[in-house]
Coordinates of C-alpha atoms in Angstrom, one line a residue:
Chain A
M1 CA 183.1 63.3 153.2
R2 CA 185.5 66.0 154.4
F3 CA 182.8 68.7 154.0
K4 CA 180.4 66.6 156.1
K5 CA 183.0 66.5 158.9
I6 CA 183.5 70.3 158.7
A7 CA 179.7 70.7 158.8
V8 CA 179.5 68.6 161.9
L9 CA 182.4 70.5 163.5
A10 CA 180.5 73.8 162.8
A11 CA 177.4 72.5 164.5
F12 CA 179.4 71.1 167.4
S13 CA 181.3 74.4 167.8
L14 CA 177.9 76.2 168.2
F15 CA 176.9 73.8 170.9
I16 CA 180.2 74.3 172.7
F17 CA 179.8 78.1 172.5
Y18 CA 176.4 78.1 174.1
F19 CA 177.4 75.4 176.6
I20 CA 180.4 77.5 177.8
L21 CA 178.1 80.6 178.2
L22 CA 175.6 78.5 180.2
A23 CA 178.3 76.9 182.3
S24 CA 179.7 80.3 183.2
L25 CA 176.4 81.2 184.9
F26 CA 177.0 78.5 187.4
T27 CA 180.4 79.9 188.3
I28 CA 178.7 83.2 189.2
V29 CA 175.8 82.0 191.3
E30 CA 176.3 80.9 194.9
P31 CA 173.7 78.4 196.3
A32 CA 172.9 80.7 199.2
K33 CA 172.2 83.7 197.0
L34 CA 170.2 81.5 194.6
S35 CA 168.1 80.3 197.4
A36 CA 167.5 83.8 198.8
I37 CA 166.4 85.2 195.4
L38 CA 164.2 82.2 194.6
K39 CA 162.4 82.8 197.9
S40 CA 162.0 86.6 197.4
E41 CA 158.6 88.2 196.7
R42 CA 160.1 90.3 193.9
F43 CA 161.2 87.1 192.1
Y44 CA 157.7 85.6 192.3
Y45 CA 156.2 88.9 191.2
S46 CA 158.4 88.9 188.1
I47 CA 157.5 85.3 187.3
K48 CA 153.8 86.1 187.9
I49 CA 153.6 89.3 185.8
S50 CA 155.6 87.7 183.0
F51 CA 153.4 84.6 182.9
I52 CA 150.1 86.5 183.2
T53 CA 150.9 89.1 180.5
A54 CA 152.4 86.4 178.2
F55 CA 149.4 84.2 178.7
V56 CA 147.0 87.0 177.9
T57 CA 149.1 88.1 174.9
T58 CA 149.4 84.6 173.6
A59 CA 145.6 84.1 173.8
L60 CA 145.0 87.4 172.0
S61 CA 147.7 86.7 169.4
V62 CA 146.5 83.1 168.6
A63 CA 142.8 84.3 168.5
I64 CA 143.7 86.8 165.8
A65 CA 146.5 84.8 164.2
V66 CA 144.4 81.7 163.4
P67 CA 141.8 83.4 161.2
A68 CA 144.4 85.8 159.8
A69 CA 146.7 82.9 158.9
Y70 CA 143.7 81.1 157.3
A71 CA 142.8 84.1 155.2
L72 CA 146.4 84.6 154.1
S73 CA 146.8 80.9 153.2
R74 CA 143.5 80.3 151.5
S75 CA 142.2 83.6 150.1
D76 CA 143.2 86.2 147.6
F77 CA 142.0 89.6 148.7
R78 CA 142.8 93.2 148.1
F79 CA 146.0 94.5 149.8
K80 CA 147.0 90.9 150.7
P81 CA 150.7 91.6 149.8
A82 CA 150.6 94.7 152.1
V83 CA 149.1 92.7 155.0
D84 CA 151.6 90.0 154.4
L85 CA 154.4 92.6 154.5
F86 CA 153.3 94.2 157.7
L87 CA 153.4 90.8 159.4
E88 CA 157.1 90.8 158.8
L89 CA 157.5 94.0 160.8
P90 CA 158.3 92.3 164.2
L91 CA 161.0 90.2 162.4
I92 CA 162.7 93.1 160.6
I93 CA 162.2 96.1 163.0
S94 CA 163.9 96.4 166.4
P95 CA 161.5 95.8 169.3
I96 CA 162.6 99.1 170.8
A97 CA 161.5 100.8 167.6
L98 CA 158.1 99.1 167.8
G99 CA 157.8 100.1 171.5
A100 CA 158.7 103.7 170.5
L101 CA 156.1 103.5 167.8
L102 CA 153.5 102.6 170.4
L103 CA 154.7 105.3 172.8
L104 CA 154.4 107.9 170.0
F105 CA 151.0 106.7 169.1
F106 CA 149.7 107.1 172.7
N107 CA 150.8 110.7 172.5
T108 CA 148.6 111.4 169.5
G109 CA 145.0 112.5 169.9
A110 CA 143.6 109.0 169.3
G111 CA 146.2 107.5 171.7
L112 CA 145.5 110.1 174.4
F113 CA 141.7 109.5 174.1
I114 CA 142.3 105.7 174.6
Q115 CA 144.7 106.4 177.5
N116 CA 142.3 108.8 179.2
N117 CA 138.9 107.1 178.5
L118 CA 139.5 103.4 177.9
C119 CA 142.7 102.0 179.3
G120 CA 146.1 103.2 180.4
F121 CA 149.0 101.7 178.6
V122 CA 152.0 103.9 179.1
Y123 CA 154.0 102.8 182.2
E124 CA 151.1 100.4 183.0
I125 CA 150.7 96.6 183.0
P126 CA 148.4 96.7 179.9
G127 CA 151.3 98.4 178.2
I128 CA 153.3 95.2 178.7
I129 CA 150.6 93.2 176.9
I130 CA 150.3 95.5 173.9
A131 CA 154.1 95.7 173.6
Q132 CA 154.3 91.9 173.6
F133 CA 151.3 91.7 171.2
V134 CA 153.0 94.0 168.7
T135 CA 156.1 91.9 168.6
S136 CA 154.5 88.5 168.7
A137 CA 151.2 88.5 166.8
G138 CA 152.9 88.7 163.4
V139 CA 155.2 85.8 164.3
A140 CA 152.3 83.7 165.5
T141 CA 150.4 84.4 162.3
R142 CA 153.5 83.4 160.3
L143 CA 153.9 80.1 162.2
I144 CA 150.2 79.2 161.9
K145 CA 150.1 80.2 158.2
A146 CA 153.0 77.8 157.5
A147 CA 151.0 75.1 159.3
I148 CA 147.8 75.8 157.3
D149 CA 149.8 76.0 154.0
E150 CA 150.9 72.4 154.6
I151 CA 147.3 71.2 154.7
P152 CA 146.0 70.6 151.1
P153 CA 142.9 72.7 150.5
R154 CA 141.3 69.7 148.8
Y155 CA 140.4 68.4 152.3
E156 CA 138.1 71.4 152.7
F157 CA 136.8 71.1 149.1
V158 CA 135.8 67.5 149.9
A159 CA 134.2 68.5 153.2
R160 CA 132.2 71.2 151.4
T161 CA 130.9 68.8 148.8
L162 CA 129.9 66.5 151.7
G163 CA 127.7 69.3 153.0
A164 CA 129.9 71.4 155.3
G165 CA 129.8 75.2 155.0
E166 CA 133.0 77.3 154.9
F167 CA 133.3 77.6 158.7
K168 CA 132.3 74.0 159.4
S169 CA 134.9 72.7 157.0
F170 CA 137.5 74.9 158.6
Y171 CA 136.4 74.0 162.1
T172 CA 136.1 70.2 161.5
I173 CA 138.9 69.6 159.1
T174 CA 141.6 72.3 158.9
L175 CA 141.6 73.3 162.5
P176 CA 142.1 69.8 163.9
L177 CA 144.7 69.0 161.3
A178 CA 146.6 72.2 162.2
K179 CA 146.0 71.7 166.0
N180 CA 149.5 70.5 166.9
S181 CA 151.2 73.2 164.9
I182 CA 148.9 75.9 166.4
I183 CA 149.7 74.6 169.9
A184 CA 153.4 74.7 169.1
A185 CA 153.0 78.2 167.7
A186 CA 151.2 79.3 170.9
V187 CA 154.0 77.8 173.1
L188 CA 156.6 79.6 171.0
T189 CA 154.6 82.9 171.1
F190 CA 154.3 82.5 174.9
A191 CA 158.1 82.1 175.2
K192 CA 158.7 85.1 172.9
C193 CA 156.3 87.1 175.1
V194 CA 158.0 86.1 178.3
G195 CA 161.4 87.0 176.8
E196 CA 160.2 90.3 175.3
F197 CA 162.2 93.3 176.5
G198 CA 162.7 96.2 174.0
A199 CA 159.1 97.2 173.3
T200 CA 158.1 96.5 176.9
V201 CA 160.7 98.7 178.5
T202 CA 160.0 101.5 176.0
L203 CA 156.3 101.6 176.5
A204 CA 155.7 100.2 180.0
G205 CA 159.0 101.2 181.6
A206 CA 161.2 99.4 184.1
M207 CA 159.4 99.8 187.4
P208 CA 160.2 97.3 190.2
M209 CA 157.2 95.3 191.4
K210 CA 155.0 96.9 188.7
T211 CA 156.2 96.3 185.1
E212 CA 159.1 94.1 186.2
T213 CA 158.9 91.2 183.8
L214 CA 161.7 88.6 183.9
P215 CA 163.8 90.4 181.2
I216 CA 163.2 93.8 182.9
A217 CA 164.3 92.2 186.2
I218 CA 167.6 91.1 184.5
Y219 CA 168.0 94.7 183.2
L220 CA 167.3 96.3 186.6
R221 CA 169.7 94.0 188.4
L222 CA 172.4 94.5 185.9
S223 CA 171.8 98.3 186.2
N224 CA 172.4 97.9 190.0
A225 CA 175.5 95.8 189.4
D226 CA 173.7 92.8 191.0
I227 CA 175.4 90.2 188.8
E228 CA 174.3 87.2 190.8
G229 CA 170.7 88.3 190.8
A230 CA 170.8 88.8 187.1
A231 CA 172.3 85.3 186.6
V232 CA 169.5 83.8 188.6
F233 CA 166.9 85.4 186.3
I234 CA 168.9 84.4 183.2
L235 CA 168.8 80.8 184.5
T236 CA 165.1 81.1 185.0
L237 CA 164.6 82.3 181.4
L238 CA 166.8 79.6 180.1
A239 CA 164.9 76.9 182.0
L240 CA 161.7 78.3 180.6
G241 CA 163.2 78.4 177.1
F242 CA 164.3 74.7 177.2
T243 CA 160.9 73.6 178.6
V244 CA 159.1 75.5 175.8
T245 CA 161.4 74.0 173.1
L246 CA 160.8 70.5 174.4
I247 CA 157.0 71.0 174.5
T248 CA 157.0 72.5 171.0
R249 CA 159.0 69.6 169.6
M250 CA 156.7 67.1 171.3
F251 CA 153.6 68.7 169.7
L252 CA 155.2 69.0 166.3
K253 CA 156.2 65.3 166.4
V254 CA 152.7 64.1 167.4
R255 CA 150.9 64.1 164.0
H256 CA 148.1 62.0 162.8
G257 CA 149.7 60.0 160.0
Chain B
M1 CA 119.8 64.1 134.5
V2 CA 122.8 66.3 135.0
K3 CA 123.3 69.1 132.5
I4 CA 126.3 71.4 132.1
E5 CA 125.5 74.2 129.8
N6 CA 128.0 76.5 128.1
L7 CA 130.3 76.6 131.1
C8 CA 133.0 79.2 130.8
L9 CA 135.8 80.0 133.2
D10 CA 138.6 82.5 132.7
M11 CA 141.7 82.0 134.8
G12 CA 143.8 84.4 132.8
A13 CA 146.4 82.0 131.3
F14 CA 143.8 79.2 131.1
K15 CA 140.1 79.2 130.0
L16 CA 137.3 76.7 129.8
N17 CA 135.4 77.5 126.6
G18 CA 131.7 76.9 126.6
V19 CA 131.7 73.3 128.0
N20 CA 128.4 71.4 127.4
L21 CA 127.7 68.0 128.9
E22 CA 124.7 65.8 129.6
I23 CA 124.8 62.8 131.9
A24 CA 121.7 60.6 132.1
R25 CA 120.5 59.4 135.5
G26 CA 122.5 56.4 136.5
A27 CA 125.0 56.8 133.7
C28 CA 128.8 57.1 133.9
H29 CA 130.3 59.9 131.8
A30 CA 134.1 60.2 131.4
I31 CA 136.1 63.3 130.5
V32 CA 139.4 62.4 129.0
G33 CA 142.2 64.7 128.0
P34 CA 145.9 65.2 128.2
T35 CA 147.6 66.7 131.3
G36 CA 146.9 70.4 131.4
S37 CA 143.7 70.2 129.3
G38 CA 141.6 71.6 132.2
K39 CA 139.9 68.4 133.4
T40 CA 140.3 69.0 137.1
L41 CA 139.4 72.7 136.7
L42 CA 136.2 71.6 134.9
L43 CA 135.4 69.3 137.9
E44 CA 136.0 72.2 140.3
T45 CA 133.7 74.5 138.4
I46 CA 130.9 71.8 138.5
I47 CA 131.5 71.3 142.2
G48 CA 131.3 75.0 142.8
I49 CA 134.8 75.6 144.0
Q50 CA 135.8 77.8 141.1
K51 CA 133.7 80.8 140.2
I52 CA 132.5 80.5 136.6
K53 CA 132.3 83.4 134.1
S54 CA 129.1 82.1 132.6
G55 CA 127.0 79.0 132.1
R56 CA 124.8 76.7 134.2
V57 CA 124.9 73.5 136.1
V58 CA 121.5 71.9 136.3
I59 CA 120.9 68.8 138.3
G60 CA 117.5 67.0 138.1
G61 CA 116.0 70.1 136.5
K62 CA 117.3 72.4 139.3
D63 CA 119.8 75.1 138.5
V64 CA 122.5 74.8 141.2
T65 CA 125.0 77.3 139.6
A66 CA 124.5 79.9 142.3
L67 CA 124.6 77.4 145.2
S68 CA 127.6 76.8 147.3
P69 CA 129.4 73.4 147.0
S70 CA 127.7 72.3 150.3
L71 CA 124.2 72.7 148.8
R72 CA 124.8 71.1 145.4
N73 CA 124.6 67.5 146.5
I74 CA 127.5 66.6 144.3
S75 CA 130.1 64.4 146.0
Y76 CA 133.8 64.5 145.0
V77 CA 136.6 62.0 145.2
P78 CA 139.8 63.9 144.3
Q79 CA 142.8 62.4 142.7
D80 CA 144.7 62.2 146.1
I81 CA 141.6 60.6 147.7
C82 CA 141.7 63.0 150.7
L83 CA 140.3 60.8 153.4
F84 CA 140.4 63.1 156.5
P85 CA 143.5 61.9 158.3
H86 CA 142.4 62.8 161.8
M87 CA 139.2 60.7 161.5
K88 CA 138.6 56.9 161.5
V89 CA 137.3 55.4 158.3
I90 CA 133.8 55.2 159.7
D91 CA 133.9 58.8 160.8
N92 CA 135.0 59.8 157.3
I93 CA 132.1 57.8 155.9
M94 CA 129.5 59.4 158.2
Y95 CA 131.0 63.0 157.9
G96 CA 128.5 64.1 155.2
V97 CA 125.6 62.5 157.1
K98 CA 126.6 64.3 160.3
V99 CA 127.3 67.8 158.9
R100 CA 124.1 67.7 156.9
K101 CA 122.3 66.7 160.1
I102 CA 120.6 63.8 158.3
D103 CA 119.0 61.1 160.4
P104 CA 121.4 58.2 159.9
A105 CA 118.8 55.5 160.6
P106 CA 117.2 55.4 157.1
L107 CA 120.6 55.6 155.4
K108 CA 122.2 52.8 157.5
P109 CA 121.1 49.9 155.3
F110 CA 122.4 51.6 152.2
I111 CA 125.7 52.5 153.8
D112 CA 126.1 49.0 155.3
E113 CA 125.4 47.6 151.8
L114 CA 128.1 49.8 150.3
I115 CA 130.6 48.9 153.0
E116 CA 129.8 45.2 152.4
F117 CA 130.0 45.6 148.6
L118 CA 133.3 47.4 148.7
N119 CA 134.6 45.1 151.4
I120 CA 135.8 47.7 153.9
S121 CA 134.1 46.5 157.0
A122 CA 137.4 45.4 158.5
I123 CA 139.0 48.8 158.3
L124 CA 136.1 51.0 159.7
E125 CA 137.9 51.6 163.0
R126 CA 141.2 52.4 161.4
Y127 CA 142.8 55.7 160.6
P128 CA 143.6 56.4 156.9
A129 CA 147.4 56.5 157.5
G130 CA 147.6 52.7 157.8
L131 CA 145.5 51.8 154.8
S132 CA 146.6 50.7 151.3
G133 CA 145.8 52.8 148.3
G134 CA 143.0 50.5 147.3
E135 CA 141.4 50.5 150.8
K136 CA 141.6 54.3 150.9
Q137 CA 140.0 54.5 147.4
R138 CA 137.1 52.2 148.4
A139 CA 136.5 54.1 151.7
A140 CA 136.5 57.4 149.8
I141 CA 133.9 56.1 147.4
V142 CA 131.6 54.9 150.3
R143 CA 132.1 58.3 151.9
A144 CA 131.1 60.0 148.6
L145 CA 128.0 57.9 148.2
A146 CA 126.9 57.7 151.9
A147 CA 124.6 60.7 151.8
R148 CA 123.1 59.7 148.4
P149 CA 124.4 62.5 146.2
D150 CA 122.8 63.3 142.9
L151 CA 126.2 63.1 141.1
M152 CA 129.5 61.5 142.2
I153 CA 132.6 63.1 140.6
L154 CA 135.9 61.1 140.6
D155 CA 139.1 62.7 139.6
E156 CA 141.7 60.2 138.2
P157 CA 140.1 57.6 140.6
F158 CA 142.7 54.9 140.3
S159 CA 145.9 56.8 139.8
A160 CA 146.9 56.2 143.5
I161 CA 146.4 52.4 143.2
D162 CA 149.1 49.9 142.3
S163 CA 148.6 48.7 138.7
A164 CA 148.1 45.1 140.0
L165 CA 145.0 46.2 141.9
R166 CA 143.8 48.8 139.5
E167 CA 141.8 46.4 137.3
D168 CA 140.0 44.9 140.4
A169 CA 139.1 48.5 141.6
R170 CA 137.8 49.4 138.1
R171 CA 135.6 46.3 138.0
L172 CA 134.3 47.0 141.5
L173 CA 133.4 50.6 140.6
K174 CA 131.7 49.5 137.4
E175 CA 129.6 46.8 139.2
L176 CA 128.8 49.3 142.0
S177 CA 127.6 51.9 139.5
A178 CA 125.5 49.4 137.6
S179 CA 123.9 47.8 140.7
H180 CA 123.1 51.1 142.4
A181 CA 122.4 53.2 139.3
I182 CA 125.0 55.8 140.4
T183 CA 125.2 58.9 138.2
S184 CA 128.9 59.6 137.9
L185 CA 131.4 61.8 136.2
I186 CA 135.0 60.5 135.9
V187 CA 138.0 62.4 134.8
T188 CA 140.9 60.5 133.6
H189 CA 143.9 60.7 131.2
D190 CA 143.8 56.9 130.9
I191 CA 141.7 56.2 127.8
D192 CA 141.4 52.5 128.6
E193 CA 139.9 53.4 131.9
A194 CA 137.4 55.6 130.2
Y195 CA 136.4 52.9 127.7
F196 CA 136.0 50.4 130.5
L197 CA 133.9 52.5 132.9
A198 CA 132.0 55.0 130.9
D199 CA 128.8 54.9 128.9
E200 CA 129.7 58.2 127.3
I201 CA 133.0 60.0 126.8
S202 CA 134.0 63.6 126.2
V203 CA 137.4 64.6 125.0
L204 CA 138.7 67.8 126.6
I205 CA 141.6 69.5 124.9
S206 CA 142.9 73.0 125.9
G207 CA 139.8 73.8 127.8
S208 CA 137.3 72.9 125.0
I209 CA 135.3 69.7 124.5
V210 CA 136.3 68.6 121.1
Q211 CA 134.1 65.6 120.9
S212 CA 131.4 64.1 123.1
G213 CA 129.4 60.9 122.5
E214 CA 128.8 57.3 123.1
R215 CA 131.9 55.3 124.1
D216 CA 132.0 53.2 120.9
D217 CA 131.4 56.2 118.7
I218 CA 134.3 58.0 120.3
Y219 CA 136.5 55.0 119.9
N220 CA 135.7 54.3 116.3
Y221 CA 135.3 57.8 114.9
P222 CA 137.5 60.5 116.6
K223 CA 136.5 63.7 114.8
N224 CA 139.5 65.9 115.5
H225 CA 143.2 65.4 114.9
A226 CA 144.2 66.2 118.5
A227 CA 141.4 64.0 119.9
A228 CA 142.4 61.1 117.6
E229 CA 146.0 61.4 118.7
F230 CA 144.9 61.5 122.4
L231 CA 142.6 58.5 121.8
G232 CA 145.6 56.5 120.7
V233 CA 145.2 56.7 116.9
R234 CA 148.8 56.8 115.7
N235 CA 148.2 56.5 111.9
I236 CA 146.9 59.9 110.7
Y237 CA 147.6 61.1 107.2
D238 CA 147.1 64.1 105.0
A239 CA 145.4 63.1 101.8
L240 CA 143.6 64.5 98.7
V241 CA 140.3 63.2 97.4
V242 CA 140.9 61.9 93.9
K243 CA 137.6 60.2 93.0
V244 CA 134.2 60.1 94.7
F245 CA 132.1 56.9 94.3
E246 CA 128.7 56.0 95.6
K247 CA 129.9 54.4 98.8
S248 CA 133.6 55.3 98.9
I249 CA 136.1 57.8 97.9
E250 CA 139.6 57.3 96.5
A251 CA 142.1 59.5 98.2
A252 CA 145.8 60.1 97.4
L253 CA 148.2 60.2 100.3
D254 CA 151.0 62.8 100.3
S255 CA 153.3 60.4 98.6
G256 CA 150.9 59.8 95.7
R257 CA 149.9 56.3 96.8
S258 CA 146.1 55.9 96.8
I259 CA 143.8 54.2 99.2
N260 CA 140.1 53.7 99.1
I261 CA 137.7 54.6 101.9
T262 CA 133.9 54.2 102.2
C263 CA 131.7 57.2 102.6
G264 CA 129.6 55.4 105.2
C265 CA 132.6 55.3 107.4
A266 CA 133.7 58.8 106.7
R267 CA 130.3 60.2 107.6
S268 CA 130.8 63.2 105.3
K269 CA 130.3 64.2 101.8
F270 CA 133.5 64.8 99.7
A271 CA 134.4 66.4 96.4
A272 CA 137.3 65.6 94.2
G273 CA 140.3 67.8 95.0
Q274 CA 139.3 68.2 98.6
K275 CA 142.1 68.0 101.2
I276 CA 141.3 65.6 104.0
K277 CA 143.0 63.8 107.0
C278 CA 142.4 60.1 107.2
A279 CA 143.2 57.8 110.0
V280 CA 143.3 54.2 110.9
R281 CA 143.8 52.5 114.3
S282 CA 147.0 50.4 114.6
E283 CA 144.9 47.4 115.6
A284 CA 142.8 47.7 112.4
V285 CA 145.7 47.1 110.0
Y286 CA 146.3 43.5 109.0
I287 CA 149.5 41.8 108.0
L288 CA 148.8 39.3 105.2
K289 CA 150.2 35.8 105.1
E290 CA 153.2 35.3 102.8
G291 CA 152.0 34.5 99.3
T292 CA 148.6 36.2 99.6
D293 CA 147.5 37.6 96.3
F294 CA 146.6 41.3 96.0
F295 CA 144.1 40.9 93.2
D296 CA 140.8 40.8 95.0
K297 CA 141.8 43.0 97.9
I298 CA 141.7 46.8 98.1
N299 CA 144.0 48.9 100.3
C300 CA 146.8 46.3 100.1
F301 CA 150.4 47.6 100.3
D302 CA 153.9 46.3 100.3
A303 CA 155.8 47.3 103.4
S304 CA 159.0 46.7 105.3
I305 CA 159.3 46.4 109.0
Q306 CA 161.5 49.1 110.5
K307 CA 160.9 48.8 114.3
I308 CA 159.3 46.4 116.7
Y309 CA 158.2 47.2 120.2
T310 CA 157.0 44.4 122.5
R311 CA 154.7 44.9 125.5
G312 CA 153.9 41.5 127.1
K313 CA 151.9 39.5 124.5
M314 CA 151.4 42.5 122.2
H315 CA 153.8 43.8 119.6
T316 CA 153.8 47.2 117.8
V317 CA 155.3 46.9 114.4
I318 CA 156.3 50.1 112.6
C319 CA 156.4 49.6 108.9
A320 CA 157.4 51.8 106.0
L321 CA 155.2 51.8 102.9
A322 CA 156.3 52.7 99.4
G323 CA 157.0 56.4 99.3
G324 CA 158.2 56.5 102.9
I325 CA 154.8 56.5 104.6
K326 CA 155.0 55.0 108.1
I327 CA 152.3 52.9 109.6
E328 CA 152.0 51.3 113.0
I329 CA 150.4 47.9 113.5
D330 CA 149.5 46.3 116.7
I331 CA 149.6 42.5 116.6
H332 CA 149.2 39.7 119.1
D333 CA 152.0 37.5 120.0
A334 CA 150.5 34.4 118.4
A335 CA 150.0 36.0 115.1
F336 CA 153.4 37.7 115.3
N337 CA 155.1 34.4 115.8
K338 CA 153.0 32.7 113.1
L339 CA 153.9 35.3 110.6
K340 CA 157.6 35.1 111.7
L341 CA 157.9 38.9 111.8
A342 CA 161.4 40.4 112.1
L343 CA 163.2 43.6 111.5
E344 CA 163.6 44.6 107.8
K345 CA 161.3 41.8 106.7
K346 CA 159.2 42.6 103.6
I347 CA 155.5 42.1 104.3
K348 CA 152.1 42.9 102.7
I349 CA 149.5 44.8 104.7
S350 CA 145.8 45.3 104.2
I351 CA 143.4 48.0 105.6
N352 CA 139.6 47.4 105.5
P353 CA 138.1 50.6 104.0
D354 CA 135.5 50.6 106.7
N355 CA 138.2 51.0 109.3
I356 CA 139.5 54.2 107.8
F357 CA 137.9 57.4 109.2
M358 CA 138.2 61.1 108.7
V359 CA 139.5 63.6 111.2
N360 CA 139.2 67.4 111.1

């Protein structure tokens, strides 16, 4: 009984810690300044570029993560452990290191060819997308794989004996059953992309009104000692974070019994 | 006719060793075996989910071994039933018809008949989550049969159903199979279920079919020690052939006591000095009334009751014969009370030689 009380105290102390941090923001921001920043073009640009790049990256990540997660969950193939290991990279390697890795790649022959002939990434908006993709695709795959792992393969076996081919059984059975988890994974991926900083600043730079995503806007304002401005952007990210968490929980709760 | 020929599968730690089966059109064949014997794996190879090392699956003269599961026309009801949880019962039932793009109109009377027969018309618009085990089971059977498969495979079909409803479900399946001439293969570890449902039974132990044949034959004459044990034969003894007569042999049990058995029952030829294993079912051993004379009876022995286990109206009496040989006897409550059986009571038992059989 005493241990339970200590455990509850630990959980509550975490809540208090975050609550104090959050409350401190409101002591910094004055309503007049908040209003001015919210009406500024730069604020809307940051929101717009963050959302557009995060949306594109989430779409790309989920499009690749769903079949990749299915393969990792259902198939045994050569180098599967290696593929599985590489998906852990974004979790164990610093985003700055991943961004630097991209930057170094775009200075190799192949990278320069892509830069010069296909699409510019370094200090460009597509650089934000690829930086977000490198840090989020593995996480999306992990989340979706966990969802597919929970669905017994027997559903597909049964579907196949009833006449469905491999893709049809995936499309009509596994995908609908994993739908809520995939949406939840997409929402979390989107949030991770919006909040991505390390890889983005390393590859796409911190250029106002160009590669100025919300985290980069916070970084730029802190660099210029604009504490109130930084606080407004932090509040914006927090609001987004809470919204995403609520949406994710809603989708994870809605399950077909 | 469904034929499984020399089916071999190598999963490293587990193998299926040359499995052969034949199921006549409209017949029900049961595969029985203990947990871990490879029953489900065998089903999965027949369905086409597991890649086999060698062998053939032939359905109606057509070799389907190389075909994918979707083209074999074998339907499958797994142990956990697996109704698709995101579809209503009716959508589950029509799934096979839809994905195969079959015109549902000609099948509708048959499907309606199945729905009627299995009494699930009230649950067609419901999702599986709210159904009882029995309702799910019946819906899964209709789904499996809706597109008229050549073979229906059921894996432990009644394990998810409460024991009170299991007997009803078994009867329903038996009646359905008989009335619609459904060719089915059932896997179960419940030997009573196999005896009830199947026309033929195969005993699978450690990836090999140790015996296959008609239900009564399997019941009366298990060939193999492991099969006999699995089939519920608890009295199995090592013995030595002492004398060979025209229709019987006399064999000495380990303790030196002798019993007579008939050759017709043993189905083999014996020679004096040969080591054998003989067995008798516990329900084929009789306890004689007090005062019965041994003179005109063979295989009669003195015994003392050591343990009694009661299951409802049946009792299992474990007796010790002279020489310490143990024998189990199943006896109905009425006879049990009439004979006034009790622990440590001295009794006389008798075994009909025709009820003794040999196992390898």
